[in-house]
Coordinates of C-alpha atoms and ligand atoms in Angstrom, one line a residue:
Chain T
M1 CA 0.1 0.0 0.3
S2 CA 1.2 3.3 -1.1
Y3 CA 0.4 6.5 0.7
I4 CA -0.1 10.4 0.4
D5 CA 1.1 11.2 3.7
I6 CA -0.1 14.7 4.9
V7 CA 2.4 16.3 7.5
P8 CA 1.4 19.2 9.8
I9 CA 4.6 21.5 10.1
G10 CA 3.8 23.5 13.2
E11 CA 0.4 24.0 14.5
V12 CA -2.4 23.0 12.4
E13 CA -6.0 22.4 13.4
E14 CA -7.0 18.9 13.4
T15 CA -10.1 19.1 11.3
V16 CA -8.5 21.2 8.3
L17 CA -6.1 18.4 8.4
S18 CA -8.7 15.6 8.2
F19 CA -10.7 17.4 5.5
L20 CA -7.5 17.7 3.6
K21 CA -7.0 13.8 4.2
Q22 CA -10.4 12.9 3.1
S23 CA -10.6 15.4 -0.2
I24 CA -7.2 14.5 -1.5
F25 CA -8.0 11.0 -1.2
Q26 CA -11.2 11.6 -3.5
T27 CA -9.0 13.9 -5.9
F28 CA -5.7 11.3 -6.4
K29 CA -7.6 7.7 -5.7
I30 CA -4.5 7.1 -3.5
Q31 CA -5.1 6.6 0.3
T32 CA -4.1 9.2 2.5
R33 CA -2.9 9.7 6.4
I34 CA -2.0 12.4 8.5
R35 CA 1.6 11.3 9.9
N36 CA 3.1 13.6 12.8
R37 CA 6.6 14.0 13.0
P38 CA 8.7 16.6 14.9
F39 CA 10.2 19.7 13.0
D40 CA 13.0 22.2 13.9
L41 CA 11.3 25.3 12.5
S42 CA 14.5 27.5 13.8
L43 CA 16.2 26.3 10.9
A44 CA 14.2 27.6 8.8
Y45 CA 13.1 31.0 10.6
D46 CA 14.5 34.5 8.9
P47 CA 14.3 37.1 11.6
V48 CA 14.7 39.8 9.5
R49 CA 11.8 38.9 7.2
D50 CA 9.8 37.0 9.8
Q51 CA 8.9 34.2 7.6
Y52 CA 10.1 30.7 6.9
N53 CA 12.3 29.6 4.4
S54 CA 10.2 27.6 2.1
S55 CA 13.2 25.4 0.5
G56 CA 14.3 24.7 4.1
L57 CA 11.2 23.4 5.2
L58 CA 10.7 21.0 2.2
L59 CA 13.9 19.6 2.6
E60 CA 13.5 18.6 6.1
L61 CA 10.0 17.4 5.4
I62 CA 11.4 15.0 2.5
N63 CA 14.1 13.8 4.5
E64 CA 13.8 9.8 5.3
P65 CA 10.6 9.1 4.4
P66 CA 8.9 6.0 5.5
P67 CA 8.9 3.2 2.6
E68 CA 5.3 3.0 1.9
T69 CA 5.2 6.8 1.6
L70 CA 4.4 7.9 -2.5
K71 CA 4.1 11.6 -1.9
I72 CA 4.6 14.0 1.0
L73 CA 2.2 17.4 1.5
G74 CA 3.6 19.2 4.3
V75 CA 0.6 22.0 5.5
T76 CA 1.8 24.8 7.7
E77 CA -0.1 28.0 9.0
L78 CA 3.6 29.6 8.8
D79 CA 4.0 32.4 6.6
L80 CA 6.7 31.0 3.8
F81 CA 9.2 32.7 1.4
I82 CA 12.2 32.1 -0.8
P83 CA 15.4 34.3 -1.0
I84 CA 14.0 35.6 -4.3
F85 CA 10.2 35.7 -3.7
T86 CA 8.5 37.8 -1.1
F87 CA 5.9 35.0 -0.5
L88 CA 5.2 31.8 -1.4
F89 CA 1.4 30.0 -0.9
G90 CA 3.4 26.5 -1.7
E91 CA 6.6 24.9 -3.0
A92 CA 6.8 21.6 -5.0
Q93 CA 9.3 19.5 -6.4
L94 CA 8.3 18.9 -9.8
N95 CA 8.4 15.2 -10.4
G96 CA 9.7 14.4 -6.9
I97 CA 7.9 13.1 -3.5
G98 CA 7.4 16.5 -1.2
A99 CA 5.0 19.1 -1.4
L100 CA 4.3 22.3 1.0
V101 CA 1.4 24.5 1.3
S102 CA 0.7 27.4 3.6
A103 CA -2.5 28.6 5.0
H104 CA -1.0 31.9 6.1
R105 CA -2.4 34.1 3.3
L106 CA -4.7 31.8 2.6
H107 CA -7.0 33.3 5.6
N108 CA -9.6 36.4 4.5
Q109 CA -8.0 38.0 8.1
F110 CA -4.6 38.2 6.3
Y111 CA -6.4 40.8 4.2
G112 CA -8.4 42.7 7.0
I113 CA -11.6 40.7 6.1
S114 CA -13.8 38.5 8.4
G115 CA -13.0 35.0 8.1
N116 CA -14.5 32.2 6.5
R117 CA -13.7 28.5 7.2
E118 CA -15.1 26.8 4.2
L119 CA -13.5 29.4 1.9
L120 CA -10.0 29.1 3.8
E121 CA -10.4 25.2 3.2
S122 CA -11.1 25.0 -0.1
R123 CA -8.2 27.4 -0.9
L124 CA -6.0 25.4 1.1
L125 CA -7.1 22.2 -0.6
K126 CA -6.6 23.7 -4.0
E127 CA -3.3 24.9 -3.4
G128 CA -2.5 21.4 -1.6
I129 CA -3.6 19.6 -4.7
H130 CA -2.0 21.9 -6.8
E131 CA 1.5 21.4 -5.1
L132 CA 1.0 17.6 -5.2
G133 CA 0.2 17.9 -9.1
H134 CA 3.7 19.2 -9.8
T135 CA 4.9 16.1 -8.0
F136 CA 3.2 13.9 -10.2
G137 CA 4.9 15.7 -13.1
L138 CA 2.1 18.6 -13.7
I139 CA 3.5 21.9 -15.0
H140 CA 0.9 25.3 -15.1
C141 CA -2.3 24.8 -17.1
F142 CA -4.1 27.3 -19.3
T143 CA -7.7 25.9 -18.7
L144 CA -9.7 28.3 -16.8
K145 CA -11.2 26.2 -14.0
C146 CA -8.3 23.6 -13.8
V147 CA -6.8 23.4 -10.3
M148 CA -3.1 23.7 -12.1
K149 CA -3.8 26.6 -13.3
S150 CA -1.2 28.9 -11.7
S151 CA -2.5 31.6 -9.2
T152 CA -0.6 34.4 -7.3
Y153 CA -3.6 35.9 -5.5
V154 CA -5.9 34.2 -3.5
E155 CA -8.7 35.5 -5.9
E156 CA -7.2 33.5 -8.6
I157 CA -7.3 30.4 -6.5
D158 CA -10.8 31.1 -5.9
Q159 CA -11.6 31.4 -9.4
K160 CA -10.0 27.8 -10.2
S161 CA -11.7 24.7 -9.1
I162 CA -10.3 21.7 -6.8
Q163 CA -10.2 19.6 -10.3
F164 CA -7.9 18.4 -13.0
C165 CA -8.7 19.3 -16.2
K166 CA -9.2 16.5 -18.6
S167 CA -5.7 16.7 -19.9
C168 CA -3.9 17.2 -16.8
E169 CA -6.1 14.3 -15.4
Q170 CA -4.6 12.1 -17.7
E171 CA -1.4 13.1 -17.1
V172 CA -1.8 11.9 -13.5
L173 CA -3.5 8.5 -14.4
H174 CA -0.5 8.2 -16.8
W175 CA 2.0 8.6 -13.8
R176 CA 0.1 6.4 -11.8
N177 CA -0.6 3.5 -14.3
G178 CA 3.4 3.9 -15.1
R179 CA 4.2 2.9 -11.6
S180 CA 1.0 0.7 -11.0
I181 CA 0.3 1.9 -8.0
S182 CA -2.7 -0.2 -6.6
L183 CA -6.1 1.8 -6.2
K184 CA -7.0 0.3 -2.9
Chain M
M1 CA -2.4 29.7 -25.6
N2 CA 0.4 28.2 -23.8
N3 CA 3.9 29.0 -23.1
Q4 CA 5.9 25.8 -24.7
G5 CA 8.7 27.3 -27.2
V6 CA 9.0 30.7 -24.9
G7 CA 12.4 30.4 -23.9
I8 CA 13.6 32.6 -20.7
L9 CA 17.3 32.7 -20.2
V10 CA 18.0 33.6 -16.1
V11 CA 21.3 35.1 -15.6
D12 CA 22.2 35.8 -12.0
D13 CA 25.7 35.2 -10.0
E14 CA 23.6 33.7 -7.2
F15 CA 22.8 30.1 -7.6
S16 CA 19.5 30.3 -5.4
V17 CA 18.3 33.0 -7.6
R18 CA 18.8 30.8 -10.4
D19 CA 17.5 27.9 -9.2
S20 CA 14.0 29.6 -7.8
L21 CA 13.5 31.4 -10.7
C22 CA 14.4 28.7 -12.9
N23 CA 12.0 26.3 -11.1
W24 CA 9.2 29.0 -11.0
F25 CA 9.0 29.2 -15.1
R26 CA 9.6 25.5 -15.8
N27 CA 6.4 25.2 -13.7
E28 CA 5.0 27.4 -15.8
G29 CA 5.5 25.6 -18.8
Y30 CA 8.8 28.2 -20.3
R31 CA 11.9 26.3 -21.6
T32 CA 14.4 28.0 -19.3
E33 CA 18.1 27.9 -18.6
T34 CA 20.4 29.7 -16.3
A35 CA 23.7 31.4 -16.7
E36 CA 26.0 32.4 -13.9
S37 CA 27.8 35.1 -15.9
G38 CA 27.5 37.7 -18.4
S39 CA 29.8 35.1 -21.0
E40 CA 28.0 32.4 -20.0
A41 CA 24.9 34.2 -20.9
L42 CA 26.6 35.5 -24.4
R43 CA 27.3 32.2 -24.8
K44 CA 24.0 30.5 -24.6
L45 CA 22.5 33.5 -26.4
Q46 CA 24.6 32.3 -29.5
D47 CA 24.2 28.6 -29.0
S48 CA 20.0 29.0 -29.5
L49 CA 17.0 31.7 -29.4
W50 CA 15.7 33.2 -26.3
D51 CA 12.8 35.4 -26.0
I52 CA 13.5 37.0 -22.6
V53 CA 16.1 37.5 -20.6
L54 CA 16.2 38.2 -16.8
L55 CA 19.3 39.5 -15.5
D56 CA 21.1 40.7 -12.4
I57 CA 22.5 44.0 -12.8
K58 CA 25.0 43.4 -10.1
M59 CA 27.5 40.4 -11.2
P60 CA 31.2 40.1 -11.2
G61 CA 33.1 40.4 -14.4
M62 CA 30.5 41.7 -17.0
D63 CA 27.8 43.5 -15.2
G64 CA 24.2 43.6 -16.4
M65 CA 24.5 47.1 -18.0
E66 CA 27.0 46.1 -20.2
L67 CA 25.5 42.2 -21.0
Q68 CA 22.6 44.2 -22.1
K69 CA 24.0 46.3 -24.8
H70 CA 25.8 42.8 -26.0
I71 CA 22.3 41.4 -26.0
K72 CA 20.6 44.2 -28.3
K73 CA 23.6 43.6 -30.8
I74 CA 22.8 40.1 -30.8
D75 CA 18.9 40.5 -31.1
N76 CA 17.3 44.0 -30.0
T77 CA 13.8 42.5 -29.9
I78 CA 14.9 40.1 -27.1
I79 CA 13.0 41.3 -24.0
V80 CA 15.1 42.3 -21.2
I81 CA 14.0 42.1 -17.7
I82 CA 16.4 43.4 -14.9
I83 CA 16.4 42.1 -11.4
T84 CA 18.0 44.5 -8.9
A85 CA 18.4 44.9 -5.0
Y86 CA 16.8 48.1 -3.6
A87 CA 20.0 49.8 -3.5
T88 CA 20.5 49.7 -7.3
V89 CA 17.4 50.9 -8.8
D90 CA 18.7 54.0 -10.0
T91 CA 20.9 51.5 -12.3
A92 CA 17.9 49.9 -13.2
V93 CA 16.5 52.6 -14.4
D94 CA 19.4 53.5 -16.3
A95 CA 19.0 50.1 -18.0
M96 CA 15.4 51.0 -19.2
K97 CA 16.6 53.8 -20.8
E98 CA 19.1 51.5 -22.7
G99 CA 16.0 49.5 -23.5
A100 CA 15.3 47.3 -20.7
F101 CA 11.5 45.7 -20.6
D102 CA 11.3 46.6 -16.8
Y103 CA 12.9 46.0 -13.7
L104 CA 12.0 43.4 -10.5
S105 CA 13.8 44.3 -7.1
K106 CA 14.7 41.5 -4.8
P107 CA 12.8 40.2 -3.0
I108 CA 10.3 39.6 -6.1
D109 CA 6.9 39.9 -5.6
P110 CA 5.7 36.6 -7.1
D111 CA 2.2 38.3 -8.4
K112 CA 4.6 40.9 -9.9
L113 CA 6.6 38.6 -11.8
S114 CA 4.0 36.7 -13.3
I115 CA 2.1 39.6 -14.7
L116 CA 5.4 41.0 -16.0
I117 CA 6.4 37.8 -17.8
R118 CA 2.8 37.5 -19.0
N119 CA 3.1 41.0 -20.8
A120 CA 6.6 40.2 -21.8
V121 CA 5.7 37.3 -23.7
N122 CA 2.3 39.0 -25.2
Q123 CA 4.8 42.0 -26.5
R124 CA 7.4 39.7 -27.9
R125 CA 4.3 37.8 -29.9
L126 CA 3.8 41.1 -31.1
I127 CA 7.0 41.9 -32.2
A128 CA 6.9 38.3 -33.7
E129 CA 4.0 38.9 -35.6
N130 CA 4.7 42.5 -36.6
I131 CA 8.2 41.1 -38.4
Q132 CA 6.1 38.5 -40.3
L133 CA 3.7 40.6 -40.9
R134 CA 6.2 43.4 -42.4
Q135 CA 8.4 40.5 -44.0
K136 CA 4.8 39.9 -46.1
V137 CA 4.2 43.4 -47.0
E138 CA 7.8 43.5 -48.4
E139 CA 7.3 40.8 -50.4
L140 CA 4.1 42.4 -51.8
T141 CA 5.9 45.4 -52.7
L142 CA 8.6 43.5 -54.1
Q143 CA 6.4 41.6 -56.4
D144 CA 6.4 44.9 -59.0
E145 CA 7.8 48.5 -58.4
I146 CA 6.7 52.0 -59.6
V147 CA 9.6 52.3 -61.9
G148 CA 10.3 55.6 -64.1
E149 CA 11.6 58.8 -63.8
S150 CA 9.6 61.2 -65.9
P151 CA 7.8 64.4 -64.1
Q152 CA 5.0 62.7 -64.5
I153 CA 5.6 59.6 -62.3
K154 CA 7.5 61.3 -60.0
K155 CA 4.3 63.3 -59.4
I156 CA 2.3 60.4 -58.9
L157 CA 5.1 59.1 -56.2
E158 CA 4.6 62.2 -54.3
M159 CA 1.0 62.0 -54.7
I160 CA 0.9 58.5 -53.3
D161 CA 3.1 59.7 -50.2
T162 CA 0.8 62.2 -49.6
V163 CA -2.4 60.3 -49.7
A164 CA -1.0 57.2 -47.9
K165 CA -0.8 59.2 -44.4
T166 CA -4.6 59.8 -44.6
D167 CA -7.5 57.7 -44.8
A168 CA -9.0 59.3 -48.0
T169 CA -10.9 57.5 -50.5
V170 CA -8.9 57.4 -53.5
L171 CA -9.6 57.2 -57.1
I172 CA -7.4 56.0 -59.4
R173 CA -7.6 56.5 -63.0
G174 CA -5.9 55.5 -66.0
E175 CA -6.1 53.3 -69.3
S176 CA -6.3 49.5 -68.5
G177 CA -2.3 48.2 -68.1
T178 CA -1.5 51.4 -66.7
G179 CA -0.6 49.6 -63.2
K180 CA -3.5 51.1 -61.1
E181 CA -3.4 48.3 -58.6
L182 CA 0.5 49.1 -58.1
V183 CA -0.6 52.5 -57.4
A184 CA -3.0 51.0 -54.9
Q185 CA -0.8 48.4 -53.2
A186 CA 1.9 51.3 -53.1
I187 CA -0.6 53.7 -51.0
H188 CA -1.8 50.8 -48.8
G189 CA 1.7 49.8 -48.2
K190 CA 2.7 53.3 -46.7
S191 CA -0.4 53.8 -44.8
N192 CA -0.8 52.8 -40.9
R193 CA -3.2 49.7 -42.3
R194 CA -0.3 48.1 -44.0
Y195 CA -0.4 45.6 -41.3
F196 CA -3.8 44.6 -42.4
P197 CA -4.4 43.3 -45.6
I198 CA -5.1 44.7 -49.1
I199 CA -8.0 42.8 -50.8
S200 CA -8.4 43.4 -54.4
I201 CA -11.9 42.6 -55.9
N202 CA -12.2 43.1 -59.7
C203 CA -16.0 43.9 -60.0
G204 CA -15.8 43.7 -64.0
A205 CA -15.3 40.1 -63.6
F206 CA -18.3 38.8 -61.8
P207 CA -21.8 38.7 -62.8
E208 CA -24.4 40.8 -60.9
G209 CA -24.9 38.1 -57.8
L210 CA -21.9 36.8 -57.7
L211 CA -20.3 40.0 -57.1
E212 CA -22.7 40.7 -54.1
S213 CA -21.8 37.2 -52.3
E214 CA -18.1 37.8 -53.3
L215 CA -18.1 41.5 -51.2
F216 CA -20.7 40.7 -48.6
G217 CA -20.3 36.9 -47.8
H218 CA -23.2 34.6 -47.0
E219 CA -24.6 32.1 -44.6
K220 CA -24.6 28.5 -45.5
G221 CA -27.9 27.9 -47.7
A222 CA -28.3 31.9 -48.4
F223 CA -28.9 30.7 -52.2
T224 CA -29.0 27.5 -54.3
G225 CA -25.2 26.2 -54.3
A226 CA -24.1 28.2 -51.0
Q227 CA -23.1 25.0 -49.1
Y228 CA -21.0 26.8 -46.7
K229 CA -20.8 30.1 -44.7
R230 CA -18.4 32.2 -46.3
K231 CA -16.5 35.2 -45.2
G232 CA -16.9 38.3 -47.8
K233 CA -14.2 40.7 -49.2
L234 CA -15.5 43.3 -47.2
E235 CA -14.8 41.4 -44.0
M236 CA -11.8 40.5 -44.8
A237 CA -10.3 43.9 -45.5
N238 CA -11.3 44.9 -41.9
G239 CA -8.5 46.9 -40.7
G240 CA -7.1 47.4 -44.1
T241 CA -7.6 48.7 -47.3
I242 CA -10.1 47.5 -50.1
F243 CA -9.3 48.2 -53.7
F244 CA -12.2 48.2 -56.2
D245 CA -11.0 47.7 -59.5
E246 CA -13.6 48.7 -62.8
I247 CA -15.8 50.3 -60.5
G248 CA -17.6 51.6 -63.3
N249 CA -18.8 48.7 -64.3
I250 CA -21.1 47.7 -61.3
A251 CA -24.9 47.5 -62.0
A252 CA -26.9 49.9 -60.4
K253 CA -28.3 47.6 -57.5
M254 CA -24.5 47.4 -56.4
Q255 CA -23.7 50.7 -56.7
M256 CA -26.6 51.4 -54.3
D257 CA -25.2 48.5 -51.9
L258 CA -21.9 50.0 -52.1
L259 CA -22.8 53.5 -51.5
R260 CA -24.6 52.1 -48.1
V261 CA -21.3 50.4 -46.9
I262 CA -19.1 53.3 -47.5
E263 CA -21.5 55.9 -45.5
T264 CA -22.6 53.3 -42.7
K265 CA -19.2 50.8 -42.9
Q266 CA -21.5 47.9 -42.0
F267 CA -23.2 45.4 -44.2
T268 CA -25.2 42.2 -43.5
P269 CA -24.0 39.1 -45.2
L270 CA -26.3 37.1 -47.6
G271 CA -29.0 35.2 -45.5
S272 CA -27.7 36.2 -42.4
N273 CA -29.5 38.9 -40.1
K274 CA -26.5 40.0 -38.2
V275 CA -24.7 43.4 -39.2
V276 CA -21.2 43.3 -39.6
N277 CA -19.5 46.5 -38.5
V278 CA -16.0 47.0 -40.9
D279 CA -13.3 49.9 -40.7
F280 CA -11.2 49.8 -44.3
R281 CA -10.0 52.5 -46.8
I282 CA -11.7 52.5 -50.0
I283 CA -9.2 52.7 -53.3
A284 CA -11.0 52.5 -56.6
A285 CA -9.9 52.3 -60.1
T286 CA -11.6 52.5 -63.6
N287 CA -10.3 53.0 -67.0
S288 CA -14.0 54.4 -67.9
D289 CA -15.1 58.0 -68.4
L290 CA -17.2 57.9 -64.7
E291 CA -18.4 61.8 -65.8
K292 CA -19.7 60.7 -68.7
K293 CA -21.6 57.7 -67.0
V294 CA -22.6 60.0 -64.5
A295 CA -24.1 62.5 -67.1
E296 CA -25.8 59.5 -68.8
K297 CA -27.1 58.0 -65.5
D298 CA -25.1 54.9 -65.5
F299 CA -23.4 55.5 -62.8
R300 CA -24.9 57.3 -59.4
E301 CA -23.7 60.8 -58.8
D302 CA -23.3 60.2 -54.9
L303 CA -21.6 57.3 -55.3
Y304 CA -19.1 58.9 -57.7
Y305 CA -18.5 61.9 -55.4
R306 CA -18.1 59.5 -52.6
L307 CA -15.2 57.7 -54.1
N308 CA -13.5 61.0 -56.1
V309 CA -12.3 62.3 -52.8
F310 CA -8.8 62.3 -53.6
S311 CA -7.9 61.4 -57.6
I312 CA -4.9 59.9 -59.2
Q313 CA -4.8 60.3 -62.7
I314 CA -2.0 57.9 -64.2
P315 CA -1.1 59.1 -67.9
P316 CA -0.6 56.5 -70.7
L317 CA 2.9 55.1 -71.4
R318 CA 3.1 56.6 -74.6
E319 CA 2.8 60.2 -72.6
R320 CA 5.8 59.6 -71.0
T321 CA 8.3 57.8 -73.2
M322 CA 11.3 58.5 -71.2
D323 CA 10.4 55.7 -68.4
I324 CA 10.1 53.0 -71.4
P325 CA 13.7 52.3 -71.1
P326 CA 13.8 52.0 -67.4
I327 CA 10.6 49.8 -67.7
A328 CA 11.7 47.9 -70.1
H329 CA 15.1 47.2 -67.8
Y330 CA 12.9 46.3 -64.9
F331 CA 11.1 43.6 -66.7
L332 CA 14.0 42.4 -68.7
D333 CA 16.0 41.9 -65.2
K334 CA 12.8 40.4 -63.3
Y335 CA 12.6 37.8 -65.9
A336 CA 15.6 37.0 -67.1
R337 CA 16.2 35.7 -63.4
S338 CA 12.9 34.1 -63.5
M339 CA 13.5 32.3 -66.3
N340 CA 17.4 31.7 -65.3
K341 CA 18.7 33.6 -68.7
D342 CA 21.5 35.3 -69.1
V343 CA 20.1 38.2 -71.0
T344 CA 21.3 41.4 -70.0
D345 CA 20.7 44.1 -72.3
I346 CA 18.2 45.5 -75.0
S347 CA 20.0 46.4 -78.5
P348 CA 19.6 50.3 -79.3
E349 CA 17.6 49.5 -82.3
A350 CA 15.1 47.2 -80.4
M351 CA 14.7 50.0 -77.9
R352 CA 14.1 52.6 -80.2
I353 CA 11.5 50.5 -81.5
L354 CA 10.1 50.0 -77.8
T355 CA 9.9 53.7 -77.1
Q356 CA 8.3 54.4 -80.4
Y357 CA 5.5 52.1 -80.0
N358 CA 2.5 53.8 -79.0
W359 CA 1.8 51.0 -76.3
P360 CA -2.3 50.7 -76.1
G361 CA -2.0 48.0 -73.6
N362 CA 0.3 50.3 -71.6
I363 CA 2.8 48.6 -68.6
R364 CA 1.1 45.5 -69.2
E365 CA 1.5 45.3 -73.2
L366 CA 5.4 46.2 -72.7
R367 CA 5.6 43.7 -69.8
N368 CA 4.3 41.0 -72.3
T369 CA 5.9 42.1 -74.8
I370 CA 9.4 41.5 -72.8
E371 CA 8.6 38.1 -71.3
R372 CA 7.7 37.1 -74.5
A373 CA 11.3 38.2 -76.2
L374 CA 13.0 36.5 -73.3
V375 CA 11.5 33.3 -74.9
V376 CA 12.1 33.9 -78.0
V377 CA 15.7 35.1 -77.4
G378 CA 17.5 31.9 -77.6
K379 CA 21.1 32.4 -76.9
K380 CA 21.9 35.7 -77.6
N381 CA 22.5 38.0 -74.2
R382 CA 20.5 40.7 -75.6
I383 CA 17.1 41.4 -77.0
E384 CA 17.1 42.7 -80.7
V385 CA 14.6 43.8 -82.9
E386 CA 13.6 40.4 -84.1
D387 CA 12.7 39.3 -80.5
L388 CA 10.2 41.8 -80.4
N389 CA 6.6 40.9 -81.4
L390 CA 4.4 44.1 -81.4
L391 CA 1.1 44.5 -83.2
F392 CA 1.6 47.8 -84.7
L393 CA 5.0 47.9 -85.4
P394 CA 6.1 49.4 -88.3
K395 CA 7.7 46.9 -90.6
A396 CA 10.1 49.4 -92.1
N397 CA 13.6 49.2 -91.6
P398 CA 14.7 50.6 -88.2
P399 CA 16.4 54.0 -88.7
G400 CA 19.8 54.8 -88.6
D401 CA 21.8 57.2 -85.7
S402 CA 21.9 59.8 -87.8
L403 CA 19.8 63.2 -87.4
E404 CA 18.2 62.7 -90.8
E405 CA 17.4 58.8 -90.9
I406 CA 15.8 59.7 -87.2
E407 CA 13.7 62.6 -88.6
K408 CA 12.6 61.0 -91.4
A409 CA 11.3 57.9 -89.4
H410 CA 9.8 60.4 -86.9
V411 CA 7.9 62.5 -89.5
K412 CA 6.7 59.1 -91.0
R413 CA 5.6 57.6 -87.6
I414 CA 3.3 61.1 -86.8
L415 CA 1.9 61.0 -90.4
E416 CA 1.1 57.5 -89.9
Q417 CA -0.2 58.0 -86.6
S418 CA -2.7 60.7 -87.8
D419 CA -3.5 58.3 -90.8
W420 CA -1.9 61.1 -93.0
N421 CA -3.6 63.8 -92.0
I422 CA -1.2 66.5 -92.6
S423 CA -2.6 69.7 -90.5
R424 CA -2.8 67.1 -87.5
S425 CA 0.8 66.2 -88.1
A426 CA 2.2 69.3 -89.2
E427 CA 0.8 70.6 -85.5
T428 CA 2.1 67.7 -83.5
L429 CA 5.2 68.2 -85.3
K430 CA 5.3 72.0 -84.4
I431 CA 5.7 72.6 -87.9
D432 CA 4.0 74.6 -90.8
R433 CA 2.4 72.4 -93.4
V434 CA 4.5 73.7 -96.3
T435 CA 7.7 72.2 -94.5
L436 CA 5.8 69.1 -93.6
Y437 CA 4.9 68.9 -97.3
N438 CA 8.9 69.4 -98.1
K439 CA 10.0 67.0 -95.6
I440 CA 7.7 64.2 -97.1
K441 CA 9.5 64.9 -100.5
K442 CA 12.6 65.1 -99.4
Y443 CA 12.4 61.8 -97.5
G444 CA 10.0 60.4 -100.3
L445 CA 7.5 59.0 -98.0
Q446 CA 4.5 57.5 -99.4
R447 CA 1.0 56.5 -97.4
Ligands
LIG1 ZN1 2.3 25.7 -9.2
LIG2 ZN1 -5.2 21.3 -16.6

């Protein structure tokens, strides 16, 4: 049995994690599980920017994965950056094992409007599927509603769906068939 | 739309910058490579084609400013985007003055980057499209040129330049074969509409009903035989120029329809209920006496005034004989090249005949004559009299070079042209009738 591991980094609400676990299974038809493990956050913290280095966290996330782990999605409330960019919603290794997504800038509150739990969960799910999509070798898609469409604003995340378009879906299926991953 | 095929080169001495930008662009589907120095960048620029170069302004060795100058020399259509630390924004502004597309300061806002790249790609596409179009336009104008040095042709070239800058309707008049379409193409080619098509339609070549569908287009099943929807020429000319050749030949109903299109810039395709808006310049041409047709009520007066805004009269070739040698040589070069023949000249005798002939078919006839001469010229490397096959060529021996011989030939030709009308010939030759009689006697001319 192969799993997509959902790994919280720092404090993440239990309900959010189980929502992701369920929804991501429905999307990829690959078993999902929540896997807790310790993180040394201080290594990734940049006191000048008051942000966490995404690439650093990703490296730690993919360090020594369990053998039954197929893909890893790190989920965090921390504000992510990489040196060249002011911020990131998430990061992933194209065709690799690991992906990382942050809820920090997906909260309405971050933009000074009142919170909306459903909206937050849907944004986090879209970005989670999107980053995992990269680990399946998908690049950004130009189909309007496809989850692989790139978004640099939350509004853009809201415009796309949680689904892959036909051709992106085909690629995921292709990837999975190529490795004959059991659908159970 | 997708990004495949768009090449982005990232030049930065810092590994982490190269790595993250490269990953970011690859996720977007761009073809991406990196270079850690100006010299490596130049190598990559020479190895393959790049559309966009992101370069750090501060690098050891060749800095960004210098690299940008080299890039512009290699291909000045490449889009350069400067990456800079906050401290060097001034330099970035300098770089923009040198032609950089824009700059980004570190750390880069991902949303800014994505918008900037999107704009750059669009800009790049526009440049590429314009280059393609410009090449097409140049090919078109290369097809044939307006050749000549006579005052009349210089005046026409001036008029073309003047009217090309405006959007005015142009009426080109001239005998058939004088090159009216060439003038229309030159006007279009020099106008702001040159990157859009010029669509020609020969109004004389269609039976009435068919001209309508040719111009307005039709829906599927609009009439028997209309099996497919078809775009009309008016719609195809949108943005560009429509050239109506032989406008004097259109029927009354069509005149009315056309007038409406000109006035409203709108029409409805046959069998459709959708109004199409169009924007084009109109150039019309005719070899018929439109004023006479208007007087005889064969041509609508209102349409005549709509078309006759700016009028260009092309004189017949026989009225500008000094243009005949250069035009003949132009066609000689052109056809010799396309037929792969080593014919470089026209003999003085043959040229004399060419300049004396009255060319009822104008430039078109001259072109045909040269083309035919090249077919029959055989292994000779110049065209001789025997290669010319002119309809009304005087069969007499060509004159020699002495003044007397030329005068004899000239007087004979003028007499023949007027059917031996002595008064008219004397008038043309600007001599009195007695002098003419004397010359006829002196040279022993007979009808
Ligand atoms: Zn992405
Ligand atoms: Zn897609």
